[in-house]
Amino acid sequence: MSKRNRSSRIDPINLPRRLREGLAEAQELLEDKKPVQAKTLLEELVKDFPRQEDALGMLANACTYTKDEKGYLQAMLKLHSLRPNSPEYNLGLAGGYLGNTFIVLALQTFERFLDRWPGHPKAGDAREAITLIRGGLDNILGELHLEEREGLAFAAKHEELRLCLEVTGQHQRGKTLANELLRVKPDFAPARNNLSQVYWLEGDTQKAIAACQEVLALESDNIHALSNIIRLLYLAGRKAEAQAYVTQLKASNAEASGRWKKIAEVLSFIGDDQGMLELKARAQKEAHPKELDEFFYHFAAVSELILGQEKEARDDWRHALKLQPGFPPAQENLDDLKRSKHERNGPWAHSI
């Protein structure tokens, strides 16, 4: 199902000059098959004109071309908030949820779309998506040990919590949702991991560490809790204490969403470059290629360059750009490599 659910409609009379000219330039870039440049331009326009429908619509299209699933969902959430009664925006939002693995939110949005517009030309696509999603619900509900209706409501609330932390930045709303989930299931580890993130964003490192420890008391090999507590202890200057958790993390075979990226992120953060290369070798043997995203290859490239493996670093950054064209960390590091060695600033894994 295509995500490009709207066409641009630039009004040359009533728009501010800078916006009008920016939209025209972005449209030309898209037509010239330069979506990375168009996306960069549109992101700047949206900062200045956050409720401008044409800019958001074109940005959503540019994100589709550049495989930026998160950027697409952010644009569709804003478009949907501007015109919640638009069938195209409802359908686009459902696709955005699905592309970012918010499975239950996608299901609910597809079902609302069909309830309101059963005769829409793309209703068949929505029905097909619903069938596919419902075919995989047993795994989600089985892990929760709840009846279907209660389980779907619980899973939707957990996905909304993830949405707050990963996409919209509504951390206080996320904190409320995490506590509501824990009142229903006190041993629900993902909510405690998310709550740890909220505490850290609030500046309460001790509460954040305590939340991780509560998860590890339930699941000693939990990938997300181990990764979070290592980073938190390092930031608190407690590196020796963190090292024991690093050993646990490397040894963990626990299943987790985004496990390879999560481990790579923390190894990069603490500067364990040899450990990062060992992780890459293991992942290439054990992981499905789709589990290794642009961030994973970026973190690997940084460690490779630090260890003197420039060719491998270049190859991994280029691979990251294939996975997401224009991916800034990879592109910026490759651009830095074009300079003479004494003028380079990199490599760097994380922005300030």
Short mmCIF file of C-alpha atoms in Angstrom, two decimals:
data_model
loop_
_atom_site.label_atom_id
_atom_site.label_comp_id
_atom_site.label_asym_id
_atom_site.label_seq_id
_atom_site.Cartn_x
_atom_site.Cartn_y
_atom_site.Cartn_z
CA MET A 1 0.00 0.00 0.00
CA SER A 2 1.48 3.34 -1.04
CA LYS A 3 1.97 5.92 1.67
CA ARG A 4 1.84 8.83 -0.75
CA ASN A 5 -1.81 9.62 -0.09
CA ARG A 6 -1.93 13.26 -1.05
CA SER A 7 -0.73 15.60 -3.78
CA SER A 8 0.77 19.03 -3.16
CA ARG A 9 -1.44 22.03 -3.79
CA ILE A 10 0.61 25.18 -3.49
CA ASP A 11 -1.43 28.40 -3.30
CA PRO A 12 0.80 31.09 -4.89
CA ILE A 13 -1.26 33.98 -3.53
CA ASN A 14 -1.95 33.47 0.16
CA LEU A 15 1.31 31.86 1.33
CA PRO A 16 4.24 33.84 2.78
CA ARG A 17 6.93 34.37 0.17
CA ARG A 18 9.59 32.27 1.91
CA LEU A 19 7.17 29.37 2.31
CA ARG A 20 5.91 29.66 -1.26
CA GLU A 21 9.41 29.69 -2.70
CA GLY A 22 10.55 26.88 -0.41
CA LEU A 23 7.65 24.65 -1.42
CA ALA A 24 8.29 25.33 -5.09
CA GLU A 25 11.96 24.44 -4.68
CA ALA A 26 11.11 21.27 -2.74
CA GLN A 27 8.63 20.25 -5.43
CA GLU A 28 11.32 20.65 -8.08
CA LEU A 29 13.76 18.59 -6.04
CA LEU A 30 11.22 15.79 -5.68
CA GLU A 31 10.47 15.86 -9.39
CA ASP A 32 14.22 15.75 -10.10
CA LYS A 33 14.47 12.66 -7.88
CA LYS A 34 16.45 14.42 -5.17
CA PRO A 35 14.36 13.46 -2.13
CA VAL A 36 17.18 13.80 0.41
CA GLN A 37 17.70 17.47 -0.46
CA ALA A 38 13.93 18.03 -0.58
CA LYS A 39 13.51 16.45 2.85
CA THR A 40 16.20 18.66 4.38
CA LEU A 41 14.56 21.78 2.93
CA LEU A 42 11.06 20.73 4.03
CA GLU A 43 12.19 19.93 7.57
CA GLU A 44 13.43 23.51 7.89
CA LEU A 45 10.16 24.88 6.49
CA VAL A 46 8.11 22.78 8.92
CA LYS A 47 10.11 24.17 11.85
CA ASP A 48 9.01 27.67 10.88
CA PHE A 49 5.52 26.73 9.64
CA PRO A 50 4.57 23.72 11.83
CA ARG A 51 0.89 23.69 10.85
CA GLN A 52 1.32 24.25 7.11
CA GLU A 53 -0.43 21.40 5.35
CA ASP A 54 1.42 21.55 2.03
CA ALA A 55 4.83 21.49 3.71
CA LEU A 56 3.84 18.55 5.93
CA GLY A 57 2.35 16.65 2.99
CA MET A 58 5.44 17.09 0.86
CA LEU A 59 7.64 16.16 3.83
CA ALA A 60 5.67 12.93 4.27
CA ASN A 61 6.29 12.13 0.59
CA ALA A 62 10.00 12.91 0.90
CA CYS A 63 10.23 10.64 3.97
CA THR A 64 8.64 7.85 1.93
CA TYR A 65 11.24 8.21 -0.81
CA THR A 66 14.10 8.26 1.72
CA LYS A 67 12.73 5.33 3.76
CA ASP A 68 12.47 7.50 6.88
CA GLU A 69 9.64 5.67 8.65
CA LYS A 70 9.82 7.75 11.83
CA GLY A 71 9.82 11.04 9.91
CA TYR A 72 6.84 9.87 7.87
CA LEU A 73 4.86 9.01 10.99
CA GLN A 74 5.69 12.36 12.61
CA ALA A 75 4.43 14.18 9.53
CA MET A 76 1.25 12.09 9.33
CA LEU A 77 0.46 12.63 13.02
CA LYS A 78 0.59 16.39 12.43
CA LEU A 79 -1.48 16.19 9.25
CA HIS A 80 -4.07 14.03 11.00
CA SER A 81 -4.27 16.53 13.86
CA LEU A 82 -4.95 19.31 11.31
CA ARG A 83 -7.64 17.37 9.43
CA PRO A 84 -8.82 14.36 11.44
CA ASN A 85 -11.76 13.84 9.08
CA SER A 86 -9.57 13.31 6.03
CA PRO A 87 -9.74 9.67 4.85
CA GLU A 88 -6.33 10.02 3.18
CA TYR A 89 -4.69 11.20 6.39
CA ASN A 90 -6.35 8.45 8.43
CA LEU A 91 -5.09 5.85 5.99
CA GLY A 92 -1.64 7.43 5.87
CA LEU A 93 -1.48 7.48 9.66
CA ALA A 94 -2.36 3.79 9.80
CA GLY A 95 0.46 3.06 7.36
CA GLY A 96 2.83 5.16 9.45
CA TYR A 97 1.95 3.21 12.58
CA LEU A 98 2.49 -0.07 10.75
CA GLY A 99 5.84 1.02 9.33
CA ASN A 100 7.07 1.82 12.85
CA THR A 101 5.77 -1.43 14.40
CA PHE A 102 2.90 0.17 16.32
CA ILE A 103 0.84 -2.83 15.31
CA VAL A 104 -2.26 -2.40 17.48
CA LEU A 105 -2.48 1.35 16.84
CA ALA A 106 -2.31 0.55 13.12
CA LEU A 107 -5.09 -2.02 13.47
CA GLN A 108 -7.34 0.42 15.34
CA THR A 109 -6.72 3.16 12.78
CA PHE A 110 -7.38 0.88 9.80
CA GLU A 111 -10.62 -0.30 11.44
CA ARG A 112 -11.76 3.28 12.10
CA PHE A 113 -11.00 4.12 8.48
CA LEU A 114 -13.22 1.26 7.25
CA ASP A 115 -16.01 2.14 9.68
CA ARG A 116 -16.14 5.69 8.31
CA TRP A 117 -15.26 5.15 4.64
CA PRO A 118 -16.15 1.56 3.67
CA GLY A 119 -16.54 2.52 0.03
CA HIS A 120 -13.23 4.38 -0.28
CA PRO A 121 -11.10 3.30 -3.30
CA LYS A 122 -8.39 2.07 -0.91
CA ALA A 123 -10.75 0.23 1.43
CA GLY A 124 -9.49 -3.05 -0.02
CA ASP A 125 -5.94 -2.19 1.04
CA ALA A 126 -7.18 -1.48 4.56
CA ARG A 127 -9.04 -4.80 4.74
CA GLU A 128 -5.94 -6.65 3.56
CA ALA A 129 -3.81 -4.92 6.20
CA ILE A 130 -6.32 -5.78 8.95
CA THR A 131 -6.30 -9.44 7.93
CA LEU A 132 -2.51 -9.56 8.08
CA ILE A 133 -2.35 -7.81 11.44
CA ARG A 134 -5.02 -9.97 13.04
CA GLY A 135 -3.13 -13.04 11.84
CA GLY A 136 -0.25 -12.08 14.14
CA LEU A 137 -2.20 -10.91 17.18
CA ASP A 138 -2.03 -14.25 18.96
CA ASN A 139 1.68 -13.73 19.66
CA ILE A 140 1.07 -10.28 21.14
CA LEU A 141 -1.88 -11.32 23.29
CA GLY A 142 -0.26 -14.60 24.33
CA GLU A 143 2.66 -12.78 25.93
CA LEU A 144 0.28 -10.58 27.94
CA HIS A 145 -1.87 -13.42 29.27
CA LEU A 146 -4.99 -11.27 28.95
CA GLU A 147 -8.32 -11.79 27.22
CA GLU A 148 -8.50 -10.36 23.69
CA ARG A 149 -10.42 -7.18 24.47
CA GLU A 150 -8.44 -6.37 27.61
CA GLY A 151 -5.20 -7.44 25.94
CA LEU A 152 -5.73 -5.21 22.91
CA ALA A 153 -6.48 -2.22 25.14
CA PHE A 154 -3.35 -2.92 27.18
CA ALA A 155 -1.18 -3.38 24.07
CA ALA A 156 -2.55 -0.17 22.52
CA LYS A 157 -1.71 1.77 25.69
CA HIS A 158 1.83 0.35 25.66
CA GLU A 159 2.25 1.36 22.03
CA GLU A 160 1.01 4.85 22.86
CA LEU A 161 3.66 4.97 25.60
CA ARG A 162 6.32 4.02 23.06
CA LEU A 163 4.93 6.62 20.67
CA CYS A 164 5.31 9.31 23.33
CA LEU A 165 8.96 8.45 23.96
CA GLU A 166 10.12 7.51 20.47
CA VAL A 167 8.13 9.82 18.18
CA THR A 168 6.23 12.71 19.76
CA GLY A 169 8.39 13.55 22.78
CA GLN A 170 5.39 13.73 25.15
CA HIS A 171 7.33 12.41 28.13
CA GLN A 172 4.85 13.35 30.85
CA ARG A 173 2.05 11.61 28.99
CA GLY A 174 4.35 8.62 28.68
CA LYS A 175 4.96 8.61 32.42
CA THR A 176 1.21 8.55 33.09
CA LEU A 177 0.73 5.67 30.66
CA ALA A 178 3.60 3.67 32.16
CA ASN A 179 2.13 3.93 35.64
CA GLU A 180 -1.32 2.93 34.35
CA LEU A 181 0.17 -0.16 32.70
CA LEU A 182 2.05 -1.13 35.85
CA ARG A 183 -1.12 -0.91 37.92
CA VAL A 184 -2.59 -3.61 35.67
CA LYS A 185 0.59 -5.70 35.36
CA PRO A 186 3.25 -4.76 37.95
CA ASP A 187 5.74 -7.19 36.39
CA PHE A 188 5.43 -5.77 32.86
CA ALA A 189 9.10 -5.11 32.12
CA PRO A 190 8.70 -2.90 29.01
CA ALA A 191 6.73 -0.31 30.99
CA ARG A 192 9.41 -0.19 33.69
CA ASN A 193 12.09 0.22 31.03
CA ASN A 194 10.12 3.07 29.50
CA LEU A 195 9.59 4.62 32.93
CA SER A 196 13.35 4.52 33.43
CA GLN A 197 13.73 6.57 30.26
CA VAL A 198 11.23 9.14 31.53
CA TYR A 199 13.04 9.47 34.87
CA TRP A 200 16.32 10.03 33.02
CA LEU A 201 14.73 12.70 30.82
CA GLU A 202 13.47 14.38 34.00
CA GLY A 203 17.01 14.38 35.37
CA ASP A 204 16.34 11.86 38.15
CA THR A 205 19.18 9.41 37.53
CA GLN A 206 18.67 7.50 40.78
CA LYS A 207 15.04 6.71 40.01
CA ALA A 208 16.01 5.75 36.46
CA ILE A 209 18.65 3.31 37.75
CA ALA A 210 16.23 1.91 40.33
CA ALA A 211 13.63 1.24 37.62
CA CYS A 212 16.24 -0.71 35.63
CA GLN A 213 17.18 -2.71 38.71
CA GLU A 214 13.51 -3.58 39.26
CA VAL A 215 13.37 -5.01 35.73
CA LEU A 216 16.61 -6.97 36.20
CA ALA A 217 15.24 -8.44 39.43
CA LEU A 218 12.45 -9.92 37.29
CA GLU A 219 14.51 -10.67 34.15
CA SER A 220 18.25 -10.69 34.75
CA ASP A 221 19.08 -10.83 31.03
CA ASN A 222 16.65 -8.13 29.84
CA ILE A 223 18.44 -6.39 26.95
CA HIS A 224 16.78 -3.00 27.34
CA ALA A 225 17.24 -2.82 31.12
CA LEU A 226 20.90 -3.85 30.84
CA SER A 227 21.56 -1.31 28.09
CA ASN A 228 19.80 1.45 30.00
CA ILE A 229 21.52 0.84 33.32
CA ILE A 230 24.98 0.70 31.70
CA ARG A 231 24.46 4.09 30.09
CA LEU A 232 23.01 5.58 33.28
CA LEU A 233 25.86 4.31 35.46
CA TYR A 234 28.44 5.65 33.02
CA LEU A 235 26.76 9.04 33.04
CA ALA A 236 26.80 8.96 36.85
CA GLY A 237 30.54 8.22 36.83
CA ARG A 238 30.05 4.70 38.19
CA LYS A 239 31.98 2.93 35.42
CA ALA A 240 33.33 0.05 37.49
CA GLU A 241 29.81 -0.80 38.64
CA ALA A 242 28.56 -0.63 35.05
CA GLN A 243 31.17 -3.10 33.80
CA ALA A 244 29.47 -6.09 35.41
CA TYR A 245 26.32 -5.25 33.49
CA VAL A 246 28.35 -4.97 30.26
CA THR A 247 29.46 -8.57 30.72
CA GLN A 248 25.83 -9.61 31.31
CA LEU A 249 24.66 -7.72 28.23
CA LYS A 250 27.21 -9.35 25.94
CA ALA A 251 26.22 -12.78 27.25
CA SER A 252 22.46 -12.24 27.02
CA ASN A 253 20.48 -14.24 24.47
CA ALA A 254 17.16 -12.72 25.51
CA GLU A 255 14.72 -11.73 22.80
CA ALA A 256 14.04 -8.01 22.51
CA SER A 257 12.76 -5.59 19.91
CA GLY A 258 15.72 -3.93 18.23
CA ARG A 259 18.14 -6.01 20.33
CA TRP A 260 21.15 -5.69 18.01
CA LYS A 261 20.78 -1.92 17.68
CA LYS A 262 20.27 -1.55 21.45
CA ILE A 263 23.45 -3.49 22.28
CA ALA A 264 25.43 -1.68 19.58
CA GLU A 265 24.24 1.69 20.85
CA VAL A 266 25.49 1.13 24.39
CA LEU A 267 28.81 -0.46 23.32
CA SER A 268 29.40 2.58 21.14
CA PHE A 269 28.39 4.90 23.98
CA ILE A 270 30.93 3.42 26.41
CA GLY A 271 33.67 3.20 23.74
CA ASP A 272 33.94 -0.61 23.64
CA ASP A 273 35.07 -0.68 20.01
CA GLN A 274 36.44 -4.22 20.02
CA GLY A 275 33.21 -5.41 21.62
CA MET A 276 31.29 -3.63 18.85
CA LEU A 277 33.23 -5.47 16.14
CA GLU A 278 32.65 -8.78 17.91
CA LEU A 279 28.95 -7.96 18.10
CA LYS A 280 28.86 -7.20 14.36
CA ALA A 281 30.48 -10.55 13.54
CA ARG A 282 27.96 -12.34 15.76
CA ALA A 283 25.00 -10.43 14.34
CA GLN A 284 25.96 -11.22 10.77
CA LYS A 285 25.82 -14.92 11.66
CA GLU A 286 22.72 -14.92 13.85
CA ALA A 287 20.48 -12.00 12.86
CA HIS A 288 18.07 -11.64 9.97
CA PRO A 289 19.34 -8.82 7.70
CA LYS A 290 16.21 -6.77 8.46
CA GLU A 291 17.16 -6.75 12.15
CA LEU A 292 20.33 -4.76 11.39
CA ASP A 293 19.31 -1.18 10.67
CA GLU A 294 21.18 1.96 9.64
CA PHE A 295 22.04 2.77 13.26
CA PHE A 296 23.67 -0.62 13.77
CA TYR A 297 25.94 -0.15 10.77
CA HIS A 298 26.70 3.43 11.80
CA PHE A 299 27.84 2.35 15.26
CA ALA A 300 29.93 -0.43 13.71
CA ALA A 301 31.54 2.03 11.29
CA VAL A 302 32.57 4.39 14.09
CA SER A 303 34.31 1.57 15.96
CA GLU A 304 35.96 0.32 12.76
CA LEU A 305 37.42 3.73 11.98
CA ILE A 306 38.68 4.18 15.54
CA LEU A 307 40.43 0.81 15.22
CA GLY A 308 42.00 1.80 11.91
CA GLN A 309 39.68 -0.13 9.59
CA GLU A 310 38.78 2.76 7.29
CA LYS A 311 37.61 0.67 4.32
CA GLU A 312 35.22 -1.33 6.49
CA ALA A 313 33.94 1.90 8.08
CA ARG A 314 33.26 3.46 4.69
CA ASP A 315 31.46 0.29 3.53
CA ASP A 316 29.24 0.25 6.63
CA TRP A 317 28.33 3.94 6.39
CA ARG A 318 27.49 3.45 2.71
CA HIS A 319 25.33 0.47 3.63
CA ALA A 320 23.56 2.61 6.24
CA LEU A 321 22.79 5.12 3.47
CA LYS A 322 21.30 2.35 1.34
CA LEU A 323 19.01 1.43 4.22
CA GLN A 324 18.00 5.08 4.73
CA PRO A 325 19.10 7.53 2.02
CA GLY A 326 20.46 10.73 3.53
CA PHE A 327 20.86 9.18 7.01
CA PRO A 328 22.63 12.15 8.69
CA PRO A 329 25.13 10.36 11.00
CA ALA A 330 26.46 8.25 8.12
CA GLN A 331 26.52 11.07 5.58
CA GLU A 332 28.20 13.51 7.98
CA ASN A 333 30.93 11.01 8.89
CA LEU A 334 31.55 10.16 5.23
CA ASP A 335 31.78 13.86 4.43
CA ASP A 336 34.29 14.25 7.25
CA LEU A 337 36.42 11.47 5.72
CA LYS A 338 36.77 13.56 2.55
CA ARG A 339 38.97 16.00 4.48
CA SER A 340 42.68 15.55 4.99
CA LYS A 341 43.47 13.56 8.12
CA HIS A 342 44.61 16.56 10.18
CA GLU A 343 41.34 18.40 9.41
CA ARG A 344 38.92 15.62 10.36
CA ASN A 345 36.65 15.88 13.40
CA GLY A 346 35.38 12.32 13.48
CA PRO A 347 34.40 9.69 13.82
CA TRP A 348 31.44 10.36 16.11
CA ALA A 349 28.63 8.03 17.02
CA HIS A 350 26.24 10.33 18.87
CA SER A 351 25.23 13.94 18.46
CA ILE A 352 25.60 16.26 21.44
#
